[in-house]
Amino acid sequence: MTKISFCGISGNGVSALAQIMVKKGFEVRGSDRTFDLGGDQSRKKALEEIGIRIFPQDGSGITDDLDTLYVSTAIEDSIADVRVAKEKNIAIKTRPDLLAELFHQYKHNIAISGTSGKTTTTAMIGYILDTLGKKPCMINGGYLRNYENQKGVANIIYNEGDICVIEADESNGTIEKYHPYIGLINNIGVDHKSLDELIGLFKDFAGRCKEGLVVNIDCDNCKNITNPNGKTVTFSLKDSNADFYADNIKPIPDGTQYNLDGKTFKLNLIGKFNVSNALAAIAVCSLLGIDKFEVAETLEGFLGTQRRLEVVGTKNGITLIDDFAHNPDKVAASVSALKDYKGRLIVMFQPHGFAPMKLTGKDIVKAFAAHLDKEDILILPDIYFVGGTADKTISSKDLINQALELGVNAHYIPERKDVEKFILANAASGDRVIIMGARDNTLPDFSRQLLKEI
């Protein structure tokens, strides 16, 4: 049995791959500094329950009989596991290397790309294909609420079939590794790279799609991208000439209703952007020969992914919501969706990374300013930082100052314990408290703790 190890195994993308490799018969082990610091213990237990051995991140898991060490792209060479692997001449590969290798083993491989909506759309397609008996393998970054009771971490669907659906990330350029049967471009917006660089990456991606490309023509940055090799299928909430068009969109209790070609469907998700995600999923499945109405009906059972406007619960009239939004487009989409419903918003947005905030911080603040009302409250703790080298010439206080200049009711509260005190002192019946931010796996625990205390 081939022995492999994953450094940074608690990460959303890495944990998914580790589980897939267990399913494929590999002996899998891993380490994560978050585990060593006492964090993510429920995830550690979930991985151990499916047979993955977890070691401290001190090199002790890197033994002579190990075949390959897979590392997250965020892992630095100074990490003990990496250093020991080099000393022992053990092959070191990245998470995207393995994802591409697995992806290309499937005849009908589907790559879901775009600045926003990748996780939800990938989950939708995986759920649809699994529910309809198409036996997909789905590898995702988010956790599917429909699969929360399966063993392990619910960011994969695994069947022995010929379809593989993945989330194709452009933030680190690894989208270049994928040559899909079907590709999707959900949208293009500034996140980790400049707009010109991103558009170039997505055009190249379109040129590698063998059977078909699905494009959101509501996004100006990608509406003119086509597939030179096969079909280009479009979807829209604005242009009725698109191949897939939804209208009569309206919020309903616990979800959203929409019309597709004269028939009415509903989602268990809020926001017009989720109807757009649904259209994307319907369009992709159509390229596999599945009837669009059958797909839309199947989607009515989809419960969403964790941390995508996930309602944690309601207590004393106050609703706690956990959300992954972390770039300008995602913040705008989430807040505008929440404003379709009554009630004041109290948003704690935890910025992630100094470099992303230097690139997108001002636009994130503008997104909040554009959608929050005067009575709403925005709170920023310090920028989330997990170590390594970084240019720290920007801070949450800088972002708060910009928000105040734009008229936002904004508060800089550096420590989370003080954020908790502020929210508990200010939240009232009818309010919605949103815990928003990326990469920090303790945020869901924080939202649940708040719910207990309210």
Tab-separated table of C-alpha atoms in Angstrom:
chain	number	residue	atom	x	y	z
A	1	MET	CA	0.000	0.000	0.000
A	2	THR	CA	1.386	3.394	-1.020
A	3	LYS	CA	2.065	5.686	1.949
A	4	ILE	CA	1.551	9.418	1.561
A	5	SER	CA	1.398	12.381	3.919
A	6	PHE	CA	-0.250	15.807	3.805
A	7	CYS	CA	1.285	18.858	5.456
A	8	GLY	CA	-1.494	21.299	6.351
A	9	ILE	CA	-4.146	18.573	6.347
A	10	SER	CA	-6.712	20.662	8.235
A	11	GLY	CA	-7.062	23.010	5.260
A	12	ASN	CA	-10.326	22.772	3.353
A	13	GLY	CA	-8.749	21.760	0.055
A	14	VAL	CA	-6.087	19.496	1.538
A	15	SER	CA	-8.487	17.578	3.787
A	16	ALA	CA	-10.675	16.843	0.758
A	17	LEU	CA	-7.779	15.332	-1.189
A	18	ALA	CA	-6.559	13.344	1.796
A	19	GLN	CA	-9.986	11.734	2.092
A	20	ILE	CA	-10.150	10.951	-1.631
A	21	MET	CA	-6.790	9.185	-1.394
A	22	VAL	CA	-8.068	7.067	1.509
A	23	LYS	CA	-11.049	6.102	-0.656
A	24	LYS	CA	-8.631	5.107	-3.421
A	25	GLY	CA	-6.754	2.751	-1.094
A	26	PHE	CA	-3.712	4.790	-0.058
A	27	GLU	CA	-2.320	4.787	3.487
A	28	VAL	CA	-2.678	8.429	4.476
A	29	ARG	CA	-1.189	10.454	7.297
A	30	GLY	CA	-0.866	14.166	7.903
A	31	SER	CA	-0.018	17.067	10.157
A	32	ASP	CA	-1.240	20.583	10.817
A	33	ARG	CA	0.071	23.308	13.091
A	34	THR	CA	-3.507	24.233	13.948
A	35	PHE	CA	-3.948	20.785	15.489
A	36	ASP	CA	-0.714	21.246	17.417
A	37	LEU	CA	-2.063	24.490	18.869
A	38	GLY	CA	-5.255	22.775	19.994
A	39	GLY	CA	-7.502	24.032	17.193
A	40	ASP	CA	-9.782	22.232	14.722
A	41	GLN	CA	-10.045	19.212	17.012
A	42	SER	CA	-13.402	18.120	15.579
A	43	ARG	CA	-11.846	18.032	12.108
A	44	LYS	CA	-8.857	16.108	13.431
A	45	LYS	CA	-11.200	13.524	14.945
A	46	ALA	CA	-13.210	13.292	11.710
A	47	LEU	CA	-10.067	12.571	9.693
A	48	GLU	CA	-8.831	10.007	12.205
A	49	GLU	CA	-12.206	8.235	12.104
A	50	ILE	CA	-11.701	7.367	8.426
A	51	GLY	CA	-8.205	5.979	9.053
A	52	ILE	CA	-5.897	8.977	8.602
A	53	ARG	CA	-3.036	9.078	11.132
A	54	ILE	CA	-2.336	12.559	12.462
A	55	PHE	CA	1.211	13.429	13.559
A	56	PRO	CA	2.634	16.562	15.162
A	57	GLN	CA	4.102	18.938	12.571
A	58	ASP	CA	7.620	18.244	13.833
A	59	GLY	CA	8.815	15.861	11.120
A	60	SER	CA	7.993	12.713	13.080
A	61	GLY	CA	5.455	11.591	10.487
A	62	ILE	CA	7.992	11.757	7.662
A	63	THR	CA	9.422	8.238	7.788
A	64	ASP	CA	11.699	6.439	5.342
A	65	ASP	CA	8.851	4.341	3.892
A	66	LEU	CA	6.866	7.431	2.851
A	67	ASP	CA	6.390	7.782	-0.919
A	68	THR	CA	5.246	11.396	-1.257
A	69	LEU	CA	4.675	14.435	0.918
A	70	TYR	CA	1.897	16.706	-0.351
A	71	VAL	CA	1.957	20.292	0.872
A	72	SER	CA	-0.483	23.151	0.845
A	73	THR	CA	0.667	26.096	-1.258
A	74	ALA	CA	0.748	28.081	2.004
A	75	ILE	CA	3.372	25.787	3.571
A	76	GLU	CA	6.893	27.227	3.805
A	77	ASP	CA	10.191	25.343	3.389
A	78	SER	CA	11.087	26.012	7.019
A	79	ILE	CA	8.343	23.638	8.235
A	80	ALA	CA	9.875	20.554	9.876
A	81	ASP	CA	7.936	18.067	7.716
A	82	VAL	CA	9.281	19.664	4.545
A	83	ARG	CA	12.819	19.857	5.872
A	84	VAL	CA	12.855	16.177	6.909
A	85	ALA	CA	11.345	15.077	3.580
A	86	LYS	CA	14.146	16.865	1.738
A	87	GLU	CA	16.748	15.256	3.968
A	88	LYS	CA	15.302	11.820	3.210
A	89	ASN	CA	14.901	12.556	-0.539
A	90	ILE	CA	11.150	11.961	-0.347
A	91	ALA	CA	9.174	13.438	-3.230
A	92	ILE	CA	7.370	16.682	-2.380
A	93	LYS	CA	4.362	17.777	-4.432
A	94	THR	CA	1.707	20.475	-3.967
A	95	ARG	CA	-2.004	20.082	-3.371
A	96	PRO	CA	-2.843	21.450	-6.870
A	97	ASP	CA	-0.443	18.902	-8.420
A	98	LEU	CA	-2.405	16.057	-6.854
A	99	LEU	CA	-5.769	17.614	-7.681
A	100	ALA	CA	-4.787	17.933	-11.346
A	101	GLU	CA	-3.494	14.358	-11.395
A	102	LEU	CA	-6.758	13.017	-9.980
A	103	PHE	CA	-8.887	15.276	-12.166
A	104	HIS	CA	-7.377	14.050	-15.402
A	105	GLN	CA	-8.057	10.413	-14.528
A	106	TYR	CA	-11.749	11.008	-15.325
A	107	LYS	CA	-13.299	11.083	-18.813
A	108	HIS	CA	-15.959	13.661	-17.940
A	109	ASN	CA	-14.047	16.109	-15.770
A	110	ILE	CA	-15.740	19.377	-14.846
A	111	ALA	CA	-13.826	22.405	-13.540
A	112	ILE	CA	-15.757	25.165	-11.789
A	113	SER	CA	-13.971	28.517	-11.867
A	114	GLY	CA	-14.649	32.164	-11.091
A	115	THR	CA	-13.810	34.715	-8.436
A	116	SER	CA	-17.027	34.079	-6.503
A	117	GLY	CA	-19.499	31.221	-6.241
A	118	LYS	CA	-17.103	28.345	-7.021
A	119	THR	CA	-17.679	26.467	-3.794
A	120	THR	CA	-21.476	26.628	-3.849
A	121	THR	CA	-21.742	25.846	-7.560
A	122	THR	CA	-19.337	22.905	-7.287
A	123	ALA	CA	-21.394	21.604	-4.365
A	124	MET	CA	-24.634	22.060	-6.299
A	125	ILE	CA	-23.339	20.084	-9.282
A	126	GLY	CA	-21.924	17.329	-7.081
A	127	TYR	CA	-25.233	17.048	-5.224
A	128	ILE	CA	-27.303	17.017	-8.432
A	129	LEU	CA	-25.204	14.325	-10.102
A	130	ASP	CA	-25.088	12.194	-6.962
A	131	THR	CA	-28.836	12.499	-6.345
A	132	LEU	CA	-29.580	11.571	-9.969
A	133	GLY	CA	-27.375	8.474	-9.758
A	134	LYS	CA	-24.584	9.707	-12.050
A	135	LYS	CA	-21.882	8.522	-9.599
A	136	PRO	CA	-19.666	11.640	-9.470
A	137	CYS	CA	-16.482	12.260	-7.571
A	138	MET	CA	-16.655	15.810	-6.202
A	139	ILE	CA	-13.705	17.572	-4.563
A	140	ASN	CA	-14.575	20.871	-2.900
A	141	GLY	CA	-13.382	23.453	-0.403
A	142	GLY	CA	-16.713	23.918	1.362
A	143	TYR	CA	-18.690	21.463	3.450
A	144	LEU	CA	-21.965	20.181	2.004
A	145	ARG	CA	-24.787	20.382	4.502
A	146	ASN	CA	-26.600	17.489	2.780
A	147	TYR	CA	-23.640	15.233	3.632
A	148	GLU	CA	-22.866	16.347	7.179
A	149	ASN	CA	-23.723	12.911	8.570
A	150	GLN	CA	-21.215	11.017	6.439
A	151	LYS	CA	-17.967	9.884	8.046
A	152	GLY	CA	-15.033	12.235	7.668
A	153	VAL	CA	-15.260	15.851	6.533
A	154	ALA	CA	-18.207	16.662	4.250
A	155	ASN	CA	-16.212	18.361	1.479
A	156	ILE	CA	-16.178	15.378	-0.893
A	157	ILE	CA	-18.601	13.087	-2.659
A	158	TYR	CA	-17.000	9.840	-3.771
A	159	ASN	CA	-18.354	7.283	-6.235
A	160	GLU	CA	-16.637	4.962	-8.697
A	161	GLY	CA	-17.736	6.616	-11.932
A	162	ASP	CA	-16.384	8.621	-14.860
A	163	ILE	CA	-17.365	12.134	-13.690
A	164	CYS	CA	-15.191	14.377	-11.520
A	165	VAL	CA	-16.223	17.881	-10.401
A	166	ILE	CA	-13.654	20.204	-8.841
A	167	GLU	CA	-13.293	23.773	-7.671
A	168	ALA	CA	-10.589	25.307	-9.907
A	169	ASP	CA	-8.740	28.059	-8.050
A	170	GLU	CA	-7.327	31.059	-9.885
A	171	SER	CA	-5.965	32.877	-6.819
A	172	ASN	CA	-2.603	31.091	-6.967
A	173	GLY	CA	-2.577	30.503	-10.721
A	174	THR	CA	-3.167	26.760	-10.422
A	175	ILE	CA	-6.199	26.970	-12.721
A	176	GLU	CA	-3.586	26.619	-15.483
A	177	LYS	CA	-3.129	22.957	-14.551
A	178	TYR	CA	-6.628	21.834	-15.583
A	179	HIS	CA	-7.813	20.621	-19.002
A	180	PRO	CA	-11.523	20.034	-18.450
A	181	TYR	CA	-14.179	18.267	-20.488
A	182	ILE	CA	-16.552	21.014	-19.304
A	183	GLY	CA	-15.510	24.312	-17.750
A	184	LEU	CA	-17.474	27.051	-16.015
A	185	ILE	CA	-16.558	30.710	-15.548
A	186	ASN	CA	-18.932	32.100	-12.940
A	187	ASN	CA	-17.510	35.640	-12.888
A	188	ILE	CA	-14.224	37.544	-12.786
A	189	GLY	CA	-13.398	40.166	-10.158
A	190	VAL	CA	-10.337	41.450	-8.356
A	191	ASP	CA	-9.290	39.208	-5.490
A	192	HIS	CA	-5.691	37.979	-5.224
A	193	LYS	CA	-4.483	39.180	-8.645
A	194	SER	CA	-4.937	42.158	-10.957
A	195	LEU	CA	-7.935	42.137	-13.291
A	196	ASP	CA	-5.807	41.938	-16.452
A	197	GLU	CA	-3.915	38.934	-15.109
A	198	LEU	CA	-7.146	37.219	-14.075
A	199	ILE	CA	-8.833	37.739	-17.440
A	200	GLY	CA	-5.790	36.227	-19.126
A	201	LEU	CA	-5.933	33.168	-16.873
A	202	PHE	CA	-9.627	32.615	-17.582
A	203	LYS	CA	-9.243	33.037	-21.345
A	204	ASP	CA	-6.518	30.407	-21.314
A	205	PHE	CA	-8.778	28.187	-19.204
A	206	ALA	CA	-11.577	28.551	-21.777
A	207	GLY	CA	-9.183	27.496	-24.514
A	208	ARG	CA	-8.478	24.221	-22.714
A	209	CYS	CA	-12.143	23.133	-22.393
A	210	LYS	CA	-12.667	20.141	-24.679
A	211	GLU	CA	-16.468	19.720	-24.849
A	212	GLY	CA	-18.040	22.912	-23.585
A	213	LEU	CA	-17.727	26.142	-21.634
A	214	VAL	CA	-20.415	27.754	-19.484
A	215	VAL	CA	-20.170	31.552	-19.070
A	216	ASN	CA	-22.039	34.104	-16.961
A	217	ILE	CA	-22.865	36.919	-19.403
A	218	ASP	CA	-24.015	39.170	-16.550
A	219	CYS	CA	-20.345	39.678	-15.697
A	220	ASP	CA	-18.736	42.260	-17.992
A	221	ASN	CA	-15.278	40.778	-17.433
A	222	CYS	CA	-16.131	37.343	-18.792
A	223	LYS	CA	-19.226	37.742	-21.009
A	224	ASN	CA	-17.138	37.783	-24.204
A	225	ILE	CA	-15.008	34.737	-23.369
A	226	THR	CA	-15.842	31.745	-25.565
A	227	ASN	CA	-14.681	28.188	-26.068
A	228	PRO	CA	-12.700	27.845	-29.312
A	229	ASN	CA	-12.911	24.031	-29.173
A	230	GLY	CA	-16.598	23.315	-28.606
A	231	LYS	CA	-19.838	24.722	-27.293
A	232	THR	CA	-20.219	27.953	-25.320
A	233	VAL	CA	-23.358	27.990	-23.166
A	234	THR	CA	-24.488	31.191	-21.430
A	235	PHE	CA	-26.612	31.986	-18.396
A	236	SER	CA	-28.045	35.248	-17.071
A	237	LEU	CA	-30.415	36.939	-14.668
A	238	LYS	CA	-30.591	39.995	-16.933
A	239	ASP	CA	-30.515	38.906	-20.588
A	240	SER	CA	-33.428	36.761	-21.744
A	241	ASN	CA	-31.402	35.803	-24.836
A	242	ALA	CA	-29.032	33.732	-22.714
A	243	ASP	CA	-29.259	29.956	-23.075
A	244	PHE	CA	-30.381	29.755	-19.438
A	245	TYR	CA	-32.327	32.678	-18.008
A	246	ALA	CA	-34.150	33.099	-14.692
A	247	ASP	CA	-36.648	35.821	-13.801
A	248	ASN	CA	-39.348	36.664	-11.233
A	249	ILE	CA	-36.780	36.196	-8.500
A	250	LYS	CA	-38.076	36.978	-5.036
A	251	PRO	CA	-37.121	36.257	-1.434
A	252	ILE	CA	-39.305	33.805	0.453
A	253	PRO	CA	-38.998	32.597	4.059
A	254	ASP	CA	-35.787	30.535	4.292
A	255	GLY	CA	-34.943	30.820	0.620
A	256	THR	CA	-35.491	32.261	-2.849
A	257	GLN	CA	-38.045	31.605	-5.586
A	258	TYR	CA	-37.392	31.966	-9.325
A	259	ASN	CA	-38.838	31.119	-12.724
A	260	LEU	CA	-37.033	29.097	-15.374
A	261	ASP	CA	-38.733	29.000	-18.792
A	262	GLY	CA	-42.211	29.410	-17.319
A	263	LYS	CA	-41.812	27.005	-14.397
A	264	THR	CA	-41.356	28.076	-10.783
A	265	PHE	CA	-38.648	26.625	-8.548
A	266	LYS	CA	-37.212	27.441	-5.148
A	267	LEU	CA	-33.842	27.282	-3.430
A	268	ASN	CA	-33.109	26.761	0.248
A	269	LEU	CA	-30.628	29.637	-0.122
A	270	ILE	CA	-31.051	33.402	-0.037
A	271	GLY	CA	-29.859	35.939	-2.586
A	272	LYS	CA	-30.098	36.468	-6.334
A	273	PHE	CA	-26.463	35.396	-6.626
A	274	ASN	CA	-27.490	31.897	-5.550
A	275	VAL	CA	-30.070	31.787	-8.347
A	276	SER	CA	-27.184	32.672	-10.656
A	277	ASN	CA	-25.163	29.811	-9.141
A	278	ALA	CA	-28.132	27.505	-9.707
A	279	LEU	CA	-28.361	28.532	-13.373
A	280	ALA	CA	-24.646	27.815	-13.740
A	281	ALA	CA	-25.161	24.330	-12.299
A	282	ILE	CA	-28.174	23.717	-14.541
A	283	ALA	CA	-26.176	24.813	-17.597
A	284	VAL	CA	-23.242	22.527	-16.753
A	285	CYS	CA	-25.547	19.541	-16.239
A	286	SER	CA	-27.249	20.280	-19.569
A	287	LEU	CA	-23.906	19.695	-21.290
A	288	LEU	CA	-23.987	16.212	-19.761
A	289	GLY	CA	-27.390	15.645	-21.378
A	290	ILE	CA	-29.544	16.107	-18.261
A	291	ASP	CA	-32.928	17.851	-18.576
A	292	LYS	CA	-32.851	21.379	-17.140
A	293	PHE	CA	-36.167	21.023	-15.306
A	294	GLU	CA	-35.019	17.774	-13.693
A	295	VAL	CA	-31.889	19.559	-12.501
A	296	ALA	CA	-33.828	22.560	-11.145
A	297	GLU	CA	-36.244	20.259	-9.315
A	298	THR	CA	-33.344	18.287	-7.821
A	299	LEU	CA	-31.747	21.508	-6.592
A	300	GLU	CA	-34.794	22.182	-4.430
A	301	GLY	CA	-33.362	19.600	-2.020
A	302	PHE	CA	-29.909	21.203	-1.848
A	303	LEU	CA	-29.212	22.603	1.627
A	304	GLY	CA	-26.136	24.647	0.748
A	305	THR	CA	-22.601	24.638	2.065
A	306	GLN	CA	-21.370	25.567	5.483
A	307	ARG	CA	-20.259	29.181	5.971
A	308	ARG	CA	-22.124	30.473	2.908
A	309	LEU	CA	-24.776	32.628	4.609
A	310	GLU	CA	-25.328	29.658	6.903
A	311	VAL	CA	-27.985	30.276	9.532
A	312	VAL	CA	-26.460	28.918	12.733
A	313	GLY	CA	-29.626	29.497	14.748
A	314	THR	CA	-31.984	31.993	16.356
A	315	LYS	CA	-32.241	32.780	20.059
A	316	ASN	CA	-34.164	35.543	21.836
A	317	GLY	CA	-35.153	36.902	18.432
A	318	ILE	CA	-31.521	37.281	17.315
A	319	THR	CA	-30.307	35.231	14.329
A	320	LEU	CA	-26.647	34.152	14.011
A	321	ILE	CA	-25.296	33.762	10.465
A	322	ASP	CA	-21.875	32.409	9.475
A	323	ASP	CA	-20.450	33.557	6.131
A	324	PHE	CA	-17.234	33.051	4.148
A	325	ALA	CA	-17.382	36.344	2.186
A	326	HIS	CA	-13.906	37.877	1.962
A	327	ASN	CA	-13.594	39.869	-1.276
A	328	PRO	CA	-15.560	42.882	-2.574
A	329	ASP	CA	-17.951	40.935	-4.813
A	330	LYS	CA	-18.727	38.328	-2.155
A	331	VAL	CA	-19.254	40.944	0.537
A	332	ALA	CA	-21.606	42.901	-1.736
A	333	ALA	CA	-23.541	39.763	-2.681
A	334	SER	CA	-23.931	38.571	0.914
A	335	VAL	CA	-24.922	41.924	2.408
A	336	SER	CA	-27.342	42.782	-0.400
A	337	ALA	CA	-28.999	39.367	0.002
A	338	LEU	CA	-29.367	39.908	3.745
A	339	LYS	CA	-30.907	43.340	3.152
A	340	ASP	CA	-33.762	41.698	1.228
A	341	TYR	CA	-35.095	40.737	4.658
A	342	LYS	CA	-36.103	42.909	7.610
A	343	GLY	CA	-33.827	43.513	10.583
A	344	ARG	CA	-30.655	45.353	11.548
A	345	LEU	CA	-27.311	43.781	10.636
A	346	ILE	CA	-24.387	43.515	13.042
A	347	VAL	CA	-21.456	42.313	10.940
A	348	MET	CA	-18.103	41.195	12.293
A	349	PHE	CA	-15.807	41.031	9.282
A	350	GLN	CA	-12.409	39.484	9.978
A	351	PRO	CA	-9.962	40.490	7.217
A	352	HIS	CA	-7.697	37.636	6.114
A	353	GLY	CA	-4.101	38.347	5.162
A	354	PHE	CA	-2.198	41.603	4.830
A	355	ALA	CA	-1.519	41.241	1.086
A	356	PRO	CA	-5.194	40.629	0.166
A	357	MET	CA	-6.217	43.645	2.256
A	358	LYS	CA	-3.668	45.885	0.537
A	359	LEU	CA	-5.137	44.763	-2.807
A	360	THR	CA	-8.866	44.674	-2.018
A	361	GLY	CA	-9.388	46.325	1.401
A	362	LYS	CA	-10.652	49.657	0.059
A	363	ASP	CA	-13.116	47.937	-2.266
A	364	ILE	CA	-14.368	45.696	0.545
A	365	VAL	CA	-15.058	48.788	2.652
A	366	LYS	CA	-16.874	50.388	-0.307
A	367	ALA	CA	-19.004	47.239	-0.651
A	368	PHE	CA	-20.070	47.498	2.980
A	369	ALA	CA	-20.745	51.232	2.602
A	370	ALA	CA	-22.893	50.645	-0.475
A	371	HIS	CA	-25.217	48.127	1.183
A	372	LEU	CA	-25.278	48.757	4.950
A	373	ASP	CA	-27.846	51.178	6.362
A	374	LYS	CA	-27.046	53.782	9.013
A	375	GLU	CA	-28.456	51.657	11.824
A	376	ASP	CA	-26.374	48.618	10.803
A	377	ILE	CA	-23.068	47.998	12.590
A	378	LEU	CA	-19.731	46.907	11.102
A	379	ILE	CA	-16.988	45.529	13.373
A	380	LEU	CA	-13.425	44.707	12.318
A	381	PRO	CA	-10.990	42.818	14.555
A	382	ASP	CA	-7.303	42.639	13.665
A	383	ILE	CA	-6.289	41.100	10.339
A	384	TYR	CA	-6.114	37.289	10.561
A	385	PHE	CA	-2.487	36.140	10.328
A	386	VAL	CA	-1.151	32.594	10.734
A	387	GLY	CA	2.560	33.314	10.523
A	388	GLY	CA	5.228	33.650	7.879
A	389	THR	CA	6.515	36.767	6.177
A	390	ALA	CA	4.146	39.610	5.348
A	391	ASP	CA	4.141	43.337	4.673
A	392	LYS	CA	2.103	44.627	7.616
A	393	THR	CA	1.768	48.228	6.450
A	394	ILE	CA	-2.027	47.963	6.475
A	395	SER	CA	-4.290	47.312	9.457
A	396	SER	CA	-7.941	46.852	10.309
A	397	LYS	CA	-7.849	50.301	11.886
A	398	ASP	CA	-6.958	51.777	8.479
A	399	LEU	CA	-9.986	50.036	6.956
A	400	ILE	CA	-12.263	51.235	9.755
A	401	ASN	CA	-11.118	54.819	9.210
A	402	GLN	CA	-12.049	54.502	5.536
A	403	ALA	CA	-15.441	53.081	6.519
A	404	LEU	CA	-16.096	55.958	8.910
A	405	GLU	CA	-15.274	58.448	6.158
A	406	LEU	CA	-17.945	56.749	4.011
A	407	GLY	CA	-20.536	57.092	6.764
A	408	VAL	CA	-20.543	53.488	7.977
A	409	ASN	CA	-21.343	52.828	11.649
A	410	ALA	CA	-17.983	51.081	12.036
A	411	HIS	CA	-15.951	49.948	15.040
A	412	TYR	CA	-12.361	48.729	15.314
A	413	ILE	CA	-12.224	46.095	18.083
A	414	PRO	CA	-8.863	44.270	17.890
A	415	GLU	CA	-9.531	41.269	20.150
A	416	ARG	CA	-12.263	38.699	19.549
A	417	LYS	CA	-13.178	38.494	23.238
A	418	ASP	CA	-13.998	42.201	23.135
A	419	VAL	CA	-15.968	41.740	19.899
A	420	GLU	CA	-18.037	39.146	21.735
A	421	LYS	CA	-18.684	41.547	24.617
A	422	PHE	CA	-19.714	44.314	22.191
A	423	ILE	CA	-22.147	42.102	20.293
A	424	LEU	CA	-23.705	40.690	23.456
A	425	ALA	CA	-24.165	44.231	24.802
A	426	ASN	CA	-25.685	45.643	21.599
A	427	ALA	CA	-27.649	42.860	19.855
A	428	ALA	CA	-31.426	43.063	20.268
A	429	SER	CA	-34.446	41.080	19.136
A	430	GLY	CA	-34.878	41.335	15.374
A	431	ASP	CA	-31.153	41.743	14.705
A	432	ARG	CA	-29.058	39.450	12.562
A	433	VAL	CA	-25.456	38.924	13.652
A	434	ILE	CA	-23.120	37.893	10.839
A	435	ILE	CA	-19.673	36.413	11.475
A	436	MET	CA	-17.847	36.944	8.190
A	437	GLY	CA	-14.362	36.038	6.995
A	438	ALA	CA	-12.197	33.381	5.369
A	439	ARG	CA	-9.448	30.866	6.168
A	440	ASP	CA	-9.871	30.950	9.940
A	441	ASN	CA	-11.509	27.657	10.887
A	442	THR	CA	-12.357	28.965	14.377
A	443	LEU	CA	-14.945	31.411	13.025
A	444	PRO	CA	-17.766	28.812	12.911
A	445	ASP	CA	-17.031	27.906	16.534
A	446	PHE	CA	-17.137	31.598	17.451
A	447	SER	CA	-20.550	32.046	15.842
A	448	ARG	CA	-21.919	29.037	17.702
A	449	GLN	CA	-20.488	30.237	20.981
A	450	LEU	CA	-22.137	33.624	20.441
A	451	LEU	CA	-25.475	31.921	19.865
A	452	LYS	CA	-25.163	30.176	23.214
A	453	GLU	CA	-24.361	33.422	25.010
A	454	ILE	CA	-27.065	35.629	23.471
